[in-house]
XYZ file of C-alpha atoms in Angstrom:
605
model
C -120.576 20.607 16.708
C -121.498 23.443 14.336
C -117.974 23.420 12.990
C -118.091 19.686 12.391
C -121.343 20.063 10.602
C -119.583 22.459 8.184
C -116.462 20.147 7.898
C -117.625 16.511 8.671
C -114.264 14.979 7.565
C -112.266 16.962 10.144
C -110.843 14.202 12.463
C -109.460 16.773 14.877
C -112.921 18.237 15.561
C -114.351 14.728 16.194
C -111.679 14.151 18.892
C -112.213 17.705 20.466
C -115.951 17.205 20.748
C -115.637 13.753 22.514
C -113.021 15.121 25.028
C -115.171 18.210 25.791
C -118.086 15.931 26.631
C -115.846 13.814 28.962
C -114.558 17.072 30.557
C -118.090 18.148 31.345
C -118.712 14.723 32.893
C -121.555 14.001 30.339
C -120.273 10.465 30.152
C -123.442 8.788 28.587
C -123.660 11.305 25.873
C -119.914 10.923 25.332
C -120.160 7.247 24.970
C -123.037 7.549 22.409
C -120.980 10.100 20.556
C -117.768 8.075 20.535
C -119.506 4.905 19.493
C -121.206 6.579 16.557
C -117.884 8.363 15.607
C -115.945 5.180 15.635
C -118.446 3.392 13.464
C -118.370 6.316 11.031
C -114.581 6.545 11.190
C -113.117 3.185 12.135
C -109.472 3.970 11.114
C -109.270 7.041 13.434
C -107.033 5.729 16.166
C -107.393 8.702 18.562
C -111.158 8.292 18.660
C -110.847 4.568 19.302
C -108.330 5.237 22.050
C -110.552 7.808 23.608
C -113.491 5.487 23.564
C -111.478 2.730 25.128
C -110.218 5.295 27.763
C -113.746 6.266 28.698
C -114.855 2.673 29.098
C -111.709 2.168 31.292
C -112.538 5.262 33.284
C -116.168 3.891 33.915
C -114.641 0.642 35.060
C -115.591 -1.460 32.140
C -112.169 -2.978 31.294
C -113.437 -5.726 29.008
C -115.224 -3.332 26.630
C -112.233 -1.017 26.708
C -109.890 -3.952 25.505
C -112.492 -5.155 23.038
C -112.732 -1.582 21.528
C -108.936 -1.660 21.005
C -108.829 -5.044 19.559
C -111.519 -4.267 16.928
C -109.324 -1.578 15.342
C -108.802 -2.510 11.717
C -104.979 -2.361 12.126
C -105.203 -5.139 14.847
C -107.227 -7.401 12.525
C -104.606 -7.667 9.778
C -101.228 -9.282 9.892
C -98.358 -7.179 11.145
C -96.156 -7.795 8.092
C -98.556 -5.722 5.992
C -98.029 -2.598 8.220
C -96.497 0.603 6.947
C -94.594 2.638 9.648
C -97.685 4.658 10.614
C -99.774 1.497 10.927
C -97.034 -0.177 12.921
C -96.819 2.764 15.280
C -100.651 2.616 15.735
C -100.403 -1.153 16.526
C -97.853 -0.416 19.267
C -99.899 2.363 20.870
C -103.139 0.347 20.917
C -101.276 -2.741 22.483
C -99.517 -0.613 25.099
C -102.992 0.834 25.996
C -104.317 -2.612 26.528
C -101.472 -3.501 28.855
C -102.218 -0.387 30.981
C -105.923 -1.327 31.227
C -105.080 -4.961 32.222
C -102.569 -3.643 34.825
C -105.247 -1.201 36.238
C -107.616 -4.288 36.503
C -104.807 -6.191 38.368
C -104.760 -8.799 35.399
C -100.924 -8.854 35.361
C -100.498 -12.038 33.305
C -102.755 -10.436 30.478
C -100.725 -7.041 30.874
C -97.360 -8.839 30.431
C -98.586 -10.713 27.429
C -99.580 -7.355 25.831
C -96.140 -5.883 26.712
C -94.417 -8.873 25.164
C -96.388 -8.349 22.013
C -95.694 -4.652 22.026
C -91.966 -5.388 22.236
C -92.176 -7.461 19.096
C -94.246 -4.854 17.297
C -91.855 -1.963 18.497
C -88.845 -3.950 17.121
C -90.546 -3.791 13.777
C -91.124 -0.203 14.130
C -87.545 0.402 14.773
C -86.595 -1.474 11.737
C -89.135 0.381 9.554
C -87.935 3.671 10.933
C -84.213 3.345 9.920
C -84.594 5.581 6.969
C -86.187 8.275 9.114
C -84.241 11.374 10.702
C -81.900 10.345 13.580
C -84.105 11.923 16.213
C -87.076 9.795 15.129
C -84.912 6.581 15.240
C -83.612 7.436 18.714
C -87.316 8.149 20.026
C -88.449 4.704 18.701
C -85.523 3.025 20.224
C -86.260 4.701 23.482
C -89.814 3.455 23.396
C -88.521 -0.074 22.723
C -86.205 0.341 25.676
C -89.149 1.379 27.854
C -91.222 -1.554 26.955
C -88.297 -3.940 27.775
C -87.765 -2.125 31.061
C -91.387 -2.572 32.090
C -91.285 -6.210 31.341
C -88.016 -6.538 33.174
C -89.608 -4.748 36.215
C -92.422 -7.208 36.173
C -90.162 -10.222 36.311
C -87.952 -8.472 39.006
C -91.106 -7.950 41.157
C -91.495 -11.843 40.952
C -87.978 -12.411 41.777
C -87.476 -14.026 38.374
C -83.962 -12.712 38.066
C -83.045 -14.447 34.866
C -85.874 -12.870 32.848
C -85.436 -9.600 34.469
C -81.691 -9.635 33.578
C -82.506 -10.476 29.991
C -85.024 -7.657 29.547
C -82.976 -4.970 31.245
C -80.045 -5.893 29.051
C -82.186 -5.778 25.981
C -83.481 -2.237 26.996
C -79.825 -1.038 27.026
C -79.123 -2.508 23.621
C -82.060 -0.154 22.373
C -80.889 2.757 24.483
C -77.379 2.442 26.031
C -77.904 5.587 28.210
C -81.223 4.757 29.642
C -80.512 5.572 33.333
C -83.453 3.660 34.674
C -82.511 0.438 33.004
C -78.883 0.865 34.126
C -79.942 1.479 37.713
C -82.349 -1.443 37.700
C -79.745 -3.658 36.335
C -77.312 -2.609 38.949
C -79.981 -3.358 41.704
C -80.423 -6.774 40.177
C -76.776 -7.594 40.147
C -76.492 -6.582 43.718
C -79.386 -8.805 44.641
C -77.701 -11.693 42.870
C -74.408 -11.066 44.666
C -72.647 -10.146 41.405
C -70.605 -7.346 42.873
C -68.241 -6.835 40.021
C -71.158 -6.477 37.381
C -73.068 -4.174 39.935
C -69.805 -1.912 40.216
C -69.352 -1.800 36.532
C -73.046 -0.755 35.933
C -72.981 1.780 38.674
C -69.865 3.321 37.194
C -71.410 3.387 33.650
C -74.495 5.115 35.159
C -72.422 7.734 36.962
C -70.889 8.672 33.613
C -74.427 9.388 32.364
C -75.739 10.842 35.631
C -72.917 11.930 37.865
C -75.163 12.926 40.648
C -77.263 9.732 40.819
C -77.644 9.151 44.540
C -78.689 5.471 44.386
C -75.769 4.509 42.145
C -73.331 6.279 44.535
C -74.919 4.515 47.526
C -74.695 1.008 45.864
C -71.015 1.788 44.797
C -70.194 3.044 48.304
C -71.863 -0.019 49.703
C -69.846 -2.360 47.524
C -66.597 -0.586 48.537
C -67.501 -0.878 52.260
C -68.194 -4.512 51.925
C -64.801 -4.981 50.434
C -63.228 -3.057 53.258
C -62.425 -0.186 51.024
C -63.842 2.581 53.280
C -61.910 5.495 51.838
C -63.170 4.636 48.346
C -66.765 4.417 49.641
C -66.429 7.780 51.432
C -64.806 9.364 48.413
C -68.001 8.881 46.286
C -70.064 10.687 48.767
C -67.627 13.433 49.600
C -67.117 14.187 45.892
C -70.893 14.734 45.563
C -71.245 16.628 48.862
C -68.318 18.988 47.973
C -70.140 19.884 44.749
C -73.608 20.061 46.382
C -73.297 20.573 50.143
C -77.115 20.742 50.432
C -77.678 17.439 48.688
C -79.533 16.120 51.672
C -80.307 12.681 50.287
C -76.618 12.107 49.817
C -75.989 13.480 53.232
C -78.281 10.940 54.915
C -76.736 8.119 53.128
C -73.124 9.381 54.109
C -74.197 9.465 57.696
C -75.411 5.795 57.448
C -72.024 4.872 55.752
C -70.051 6.622 58.534
C -71.976 4.727 61.203
C -71.535 1.342 59.425
C -67.680 2.105 59.057
C -67.326 3.428 62.600
C -66.365 6.861 61.500
C -69.309 8.915 62.784
C -66.942 11.543 64.144
C -66.543 12.710 60.473
C -70.229 13.606 60.142
C -70.068 17.185 61.674
C -67.867 18.380 58.777
C -70.724 17.816 56.252
C -73.173 19.492 58.542
C -71.091 22.582 58.745
C -70.567 22.851 55.034
C -74.306 22.559 54.549
C -74.956 25.371 56.990
C -72.485 27.666 55.112
C -74.750 27.599 52.063
C -78.017 28.174 53.975
C -79.480 31.659 53.946
C -79.254 33.695 57.113
C -82.409 33.032 59.183
C -83.507 30.225 56.891
C -85.320 27.322 58.503
C -83.185 24.211 57.966
C -84.345 21.779 55.344
C -86.176 18.686 56.763
C -83.496 16.554 54.944
C -80.727 18.336 56.847
C -82.632 17.959 60.141
C -83.193 14.129 59.388
C -79.477 13.618 58.702
C -78.531 15.400 62.005
C -81.182 13.547 63.902
C -79.941 10.295 62.751
C -76.385 11.206 63.616
C -77.375 11.988 67.142
C -79.490 8.744 67.336
C -76.491 6.699 66.229
C -74.090 8.335 68.847
C -76.680 7.768 71.624
C -77.858 11.421 72.104
C -81.511 10.626 72.145
C -82.672 14.072 73.266
C -80.869 15.845 70.541
C -81.950 13.183 67.971
C -85.642 13.776 68.888
C -85.248 17.527 68.584
C -83.948 17.230 65.037
C -86.211 14.377 63.848
C -89.164 16.447 65.044
C -87.932 19.299 62.842
C -87.523 16.825 59.987
C -91.117 15.542 60.555
C -92.728 18.893 59.932
C -94.258 19.936 57.730
C -96.101 16.838 57.166
C -95.804 15.430 53.619
C -92.195 16.502 53.122
C -89.979 13.655 51.713
C -88.363 12.884 55.154
C -91.394 13.243 57.328
C -92.306 9.623 57.550
C -88.864 8.353 58.031
C -88.327 10.900 60.830
C -91.549 9.764 62.484
C -90.388 6.056 62.384
C -87.238 6.967 64.142
C -88.922 9.049 66.615
C -91.310 6.320 67.596
C -88.395 3.925 67.877
C -86.586 6.358 70.228
C -89.593 6.794 72.490
C -90.018 3.014 72.601
C -86.470 2.603 73.575
C -84.709 5.955 74.413
C -81.594 4.479 75.963
C -81.247 2.131 72.802
C -80.576 -0.633 75.205
C -81.864 -4.273 74.653
C -85.517 -4.048 74.308
C -86.039 -7.445 75.850
C -84.440 -6.265 79.152
C -85.866 -3.901 81.773
C -83.559 -0.961 81.701
C -86.026 1.945 81.935
C -87.913 3.514 84.824
C -91.475 2.223 84.518
C -93.216 5.731 84.849
C -90.880 6.988 81.940
C -91.779 3.925 79.867
C -95.458 4.605 80.218
C -95.124 8.307 79.361
C -92.969 7.389 76.291
C -95.351 4.710 75.199
C -98.223 7.346 75.223
C -96.203 9.667 73.151
C -95.201 6.952 70.722
C -98.925 5.827 70.290
C -99.818 9.538 69.609
C -97.063 9.707 66.823
C -98.190 6.309 65.420
C -101.460 7.914 64.200
C -99.356 9.940 61.696
C -97.745 6.785 60.160
C -99.180 6.382 56.604
C -97.868 2.901 55.588
C -100.357 0.371 57.175
C -97.733 -2.378 57.437
C -95.119 -0.047 59.062
C -97.837 1.195 61.416
C -98.836 -2.375 62.308
C -95.073 -3.284 62.902
C -94.447 -0.246 65.155
C -97.691 -1.003 67.052
C -96.253 -4.380 67.820
C -93.120 -2.973 69.115
C -95.026 -0.486 71.393
C -96.907 -3.352 72.860
C -93.632 -5.298 73.454
C -92.065 -2.218 75.099
C -94.741 -2.125 77.725
C -93.511 -5.498 79.080
C -97.150 -6.209 80.124
C -97.998 -9.862 79.375
C -101.384 -9.272 77.728
C -99.778 -6.559 75.406
C -96.761 -8.585 74.702
C -98.897 -11.414 73.530
C -100.821 -8.937 71.309
C -97.537 -7.842 69.886
C -96.694 -11.517 69.200
C -99.966 -11.932 67.236
C -99.244 -8.704 65.215
C -95.851 -9.971 64.180
C -97.216 -13.381 63.210
C -99.899 -11.793 61.041
C -97.280 -9.631 59.304
C -95.021 -12.625 58.550
C -97.724 -14.906 57.428
C -99.057 -12.023 55.039
C -95.566 -11.664 53.603
C -95.233 -15.439 53.109
C -98.624 -15.660 51.447
C -97.826 -12.729 49.057
C -94.475 -14.198 48.210
C -95.958 -17.597 47.451
C -98.617 -15.955 45.242
C -95.942 -14.040 43.308
C -93.864 -17.143 42.826
C -96.961 -19.008 41.487
C -97.561 -16.041 39.131
C -94.003 -16.310 37.913
C -94.286 -19.961 37.203
C -97.560 -19.143 35.364
C -95.623 -16.487 33.394
C -92.951 -18.997 32.529
C -95.511 -21.520 31.283
C -97.326 -18.875 29.250
C -96.279 -16.435 26.716
C -93.039 -15.217 28.313
C -90.724 -18.276 28.003
C -89.918 -17.759 24.210
C -88.812 -14.245 24.513
C -85.316 -14.533 25.732
C -85.950 -15.282 29.436
C -83.350 -18.030 29.811
C -84.023 -21.638 30.825
C -85.822 -22.297 34.225
C -86.209 -18.730 34.762
C -89.820 -18.771 35.856
C -90.581 -22.306 36.962
C -89.557 -24.708 39.630
C -86.138 -25.673 38.078
C -84.182 -22.722 39.704
C -80.945 -23.729 41.204
C -80.397 -23.879 44.913
C -79.196 -20.316 45.265
C -82.465 -18.914 43.812
C -84.513 -21.158 46.050
C -82.663 -19.811 49.085
C -83.210 -16.211 47.837
C -86.887 -16.973 47.546
C -87.111 -18.474 50.901
C -85.452 -15.324 52.393
C -87.544 -13.048 50.385
C -90.718 -14.669 51.968
C -89.503 -13.838 55.407
C -90.520 -10.633 57.070
C -87.333 -10.035 58.904
C -88.612 -7.133 61.183
C -91.662 -9.278 62.210
C -89.489 -12.354 62.827
C -87.274 -10.517 65.048
C -90.239 -8.925 66.663
C -91.635 -12.366 67.481
C -88.288 -13.400 68.936
C -88.219 -10.343 71.190
C -91.721 -11.005 72.310
C -90.888 -14.581 73.206
C -87.876 -13.458 75.135
C -89.794 -10.861 77.157
C -92.221 -13.746 77.988
C -89.243 -15.813 79.204
C -89.460 -18.244 76.201
C -85.931 -18.165 75.169
C -86.114 -21.562 73.190
C -88.896 -20.108 70.912
C -86.977 -16.925 70.407
C -83.975 -18.959 69.423
C -85.954 -20.905 66.900
C -87.200 -17.710 65.102
C -83.784 -16.019 65.060
C -82.120 -19.067 63.518
C -83.966 -18.023 60.249
C -81.701 -15.018 59.897
C -79.047 -17.107 57.941
C -77.623 -14.832 55.456
C -76.643 -11.112 54.974
C -79.533 -8.811 54.101
C -79.269 -6.488 51.120
C -82.419 -4.532 52.022
C -81.195 -1.470 53.831
C -84.596 -0.928 55.436
C -84.193 -4.065 57.343
C -80.533 -4.077 58.214
C -81.242 -2.685 61.782
C -83.681 -5.607 62.345
C -81.044 -8.225 61.361
C -78.620 -6.449 63.704
C -81.333 -6.628 66.561
C -81.820 -10.289 65.739
C -78.022 -11.080 65.972
C -77.768 -9.305 69.241
C -80.704 -11.162 70.845
C -79.510 -14.524 69.596
C -76.006 -13.733 70.747
C -77.426 -12.896 74.247
C -79.273 -16.149 74.322
C -76.164 -18.143 73.347
C -74.100 -16.227 76.038
C -76.669 -17.108 78.761
C -76.473 -20.794 77.604
C -72.706 -20.695 77.697
C -72.262 -21.079 73.908
C -69.686 -18.368 73.623
C -68.297 -19.423 70.115
C -71.680 -19.259 68.513
C -72.424 -15.931 70.239
C -69.003 -14.421 68.952
C -69.702 -15.485 65.439
C -73.069 -13.548 65.448
C -71.736 -10.497 67.211
C -68.888 -10.342 64.666
C -71.400 -10.508 61.941
C -73.212 -7.476 63.489
C -69.913 -5.542 63.822
C -68.941 -6.371 60.287
C -72.265 -4.768 59.016
C -72.125 -1.836 61.577
C -68.833 -1.059 63.082
C -70.581 1.556 65.341
C -72.682 -1.218 67.021
C -71.824 -0.508 70.616
C -74.189 -3.232 71.996
C -72.362 -5.919 70.013
C -69.031 -4.690 71.530
C -70.632 -4.773 74.945
C -71.819 -8.386 74.560
C -68.259 -9.418 73.478
C -66.901 -7.633 76.526
C -69.334 -9.683 78.620
C -68.090 -12.982 77.010
C -64.354 -12.026 77.755
C -65.255 -10.966 81.222
C -66.997 -14.299 81.934
C -63.959 -16.067 80.667
C -61.891 -13.805 83.086
C -59.990 -12.296 80.208
C -60.253 -8.804 81.679
C -57.930 -7.005 79.244
C -59.830 -8.244 76.192
C -63.030 -7.396 77.977
C -61.989 -3.931 78.789
C -60.935 -3.364 75.163
C -64.435 -4.404 74.021
C -66.138 -2.281 76.642
C -63.898 0.670 75.729
C -65.300 0.491 72.185
C -68.882 0.287 73.540
C -68.388 3.152 75.752
C -66.782 5.203 72.914
C -69.764 4.185 70.456
C -72.370 5.381 72.947
C -70.773 8.738 73.287
C -69.424 7.923 76.839
C -73.002 8.514 78.106
C -74.181 5.153 79.201
C -73.285 4.651 82.928
C -73.910 0.928 82.920
C -71.223 0.465 80.171
C -69.007 2.885 81.997
C -69.254 0.743 85.181
C -68.386 -2.348 83.198
C -65.425 -0.727 81.637
C -64.113 0.736 84.801
C -64.552 -2.626 86.646
C -62.629 -4.485 83.976
C -59.882 -1.864 83.915
C -59.629 -2.570 87.588
C -59.434 -6.280 87.138
C -56.856 -5.867 84.295
C -54.794 -3.680 86.776
C -55.263 -0.655 84.599
C -56.014 1.465 87.628
C -55.454 4.942 86.141
C -57.819 4.298 83.293
C -60.398 2.839 85.843
C -60.268 6.118 87.826
C -60.724 8.199 84.754
C -63.829 6.357 83.757
C -65.290 6.417 87.247
C -64.972 10.280 87.315
C -66.849 10.453 83.866
C -69.566 8.446 85.124
C -70.020 10.150 88.397
C -69.738 13.612 86.823
C -72.884 12.816 84.726
C -74.591 10.405 87.343
C -73.346 11.369 90.850
C -75.583 8.820 92.596
C -74.739 5.928 90.215
C -74.695 2.868 92.546
C -71.568 0.803 93.417
C -69.039 2.479 91.159
C -67.545 4.689 93.827
C -67.179 2.075 96.477
C -66.506 -1.113 94.161
C -64.219 0.454 91.654
C -62.999 3.961 92.383
C -61.928 3.497 95.916
C -60.316 0.087 95.116
C -58.448 1.510 92.166
C -57.109 4.501 94.262
C -56.062 2.068 96.950
C -54.197 -0.003 94.471
C -52.206 2.949 93.322
C -50.956 3.887 96.789
C -47.338 2.917 97.612
């Protein structure tokens, strides 16, 4: 303040004084100082922005916005701006957008961003005679504004406008990796696989190690039946970076979906080679190994590695590991949750452990969902009914949020966004049938819908379960929900089998296998269909796959396989499977008398 008294025209000192007062939390004095300073120096943009920021910090959003709008540069026509004034106009408008966003006034925020987009386009024009690095920076700012508008429309599932703004962002900055990635995601959601592939390849030329682009590209290759191409992208990255655990996790998931989990140990071994002696394995490495063991049916080993991934808390893999641990405690044999396949005392112990772990789940919606599954796993009528209520609440909340977002998109289309390149019908009710279906699916909380169906099935209400499961009408592109769709297909397939509708069941089971070729339970149900049709050779082929997918550990599947080998007169194979089952489960009922002895007898001359 003494320095400023000696040099009253020093704008830098004015800003420093105000910021010092804010730093010392003397907010009222800071407000008085800023207000006086802005009156004395109305053209000083930094002072005005700081005053608006202080109002914002104190929760007075309206005064913050008003302070910015009273800036002299905002009161004159943009056409009169020199470059410096145009830059100031953009800065003040973007700050308004941030304030509105913080106040959850998204329509006002998007209106400000659309204005800022126009103003920044003028800045780019005015900066053409500036040095190349200045021009590049301003184009990057323009791309960032378009990107933010695109993200807003994407969040409302307004794909046409999102597509327009992402494309415009790339016109300003053709190497903007975020815009390229978001555009690729959008193409994937729209089912435009060729455009998605092209965008992913372009992104990988800019960022060769971009995990999400590799994942999307590999997913596209897998969907087209090009497993080798899909695996190539991951192996290329993992050969360069054996300790890229994010890529490793995605690769393990790809191996599961393609039915090639036997190839996973190679990448684990390569990663171990670059670890320092005595080094505690990274949580990402432990998570990848834990999921591998979960997928091949080694629940005990899976829990060991997932617990290592869970700790220390707060690491990037901790919560995901926690989810999988809870799922394994709920259903350690990974059998059909709607059937009684566990010993009741073990179930009670596992549920207690799952509930203890549940307290560590940070995401409220995920915690609620897992609580529902814990209640369902108890098989107690009162708790299953509580689970049903939880799942219903989750689904209704998702529907309400989606409808609110759709209404917001319609308001955006009717307001200031329509004339800025969004494309016809992009935000209103005139979407074509495909977008209408997409919106309907987006409203559905797939894990909750499947949870409701499972709860009804446990309560012996198969018709209600079937009604819910019929909503699963199209492939799901959300990787976080793929397992729920699979679970739904398996349950609906089981219901159809019990009702004798084998063709419908086979269609669903084949859909589950197409998405996850390691789905042993789908092969098991296909085997059951063939067995009921007395096609024992086909049944044994299916049970053989199920037995293999479960790591030859499930004695129930082993019994079914051996029995169908016997029926198909493949007596040697039946005996081999019996020996494997009895080696691990010496007292397993019926298999010795009903299969092993009969197969041996059939081989005698």
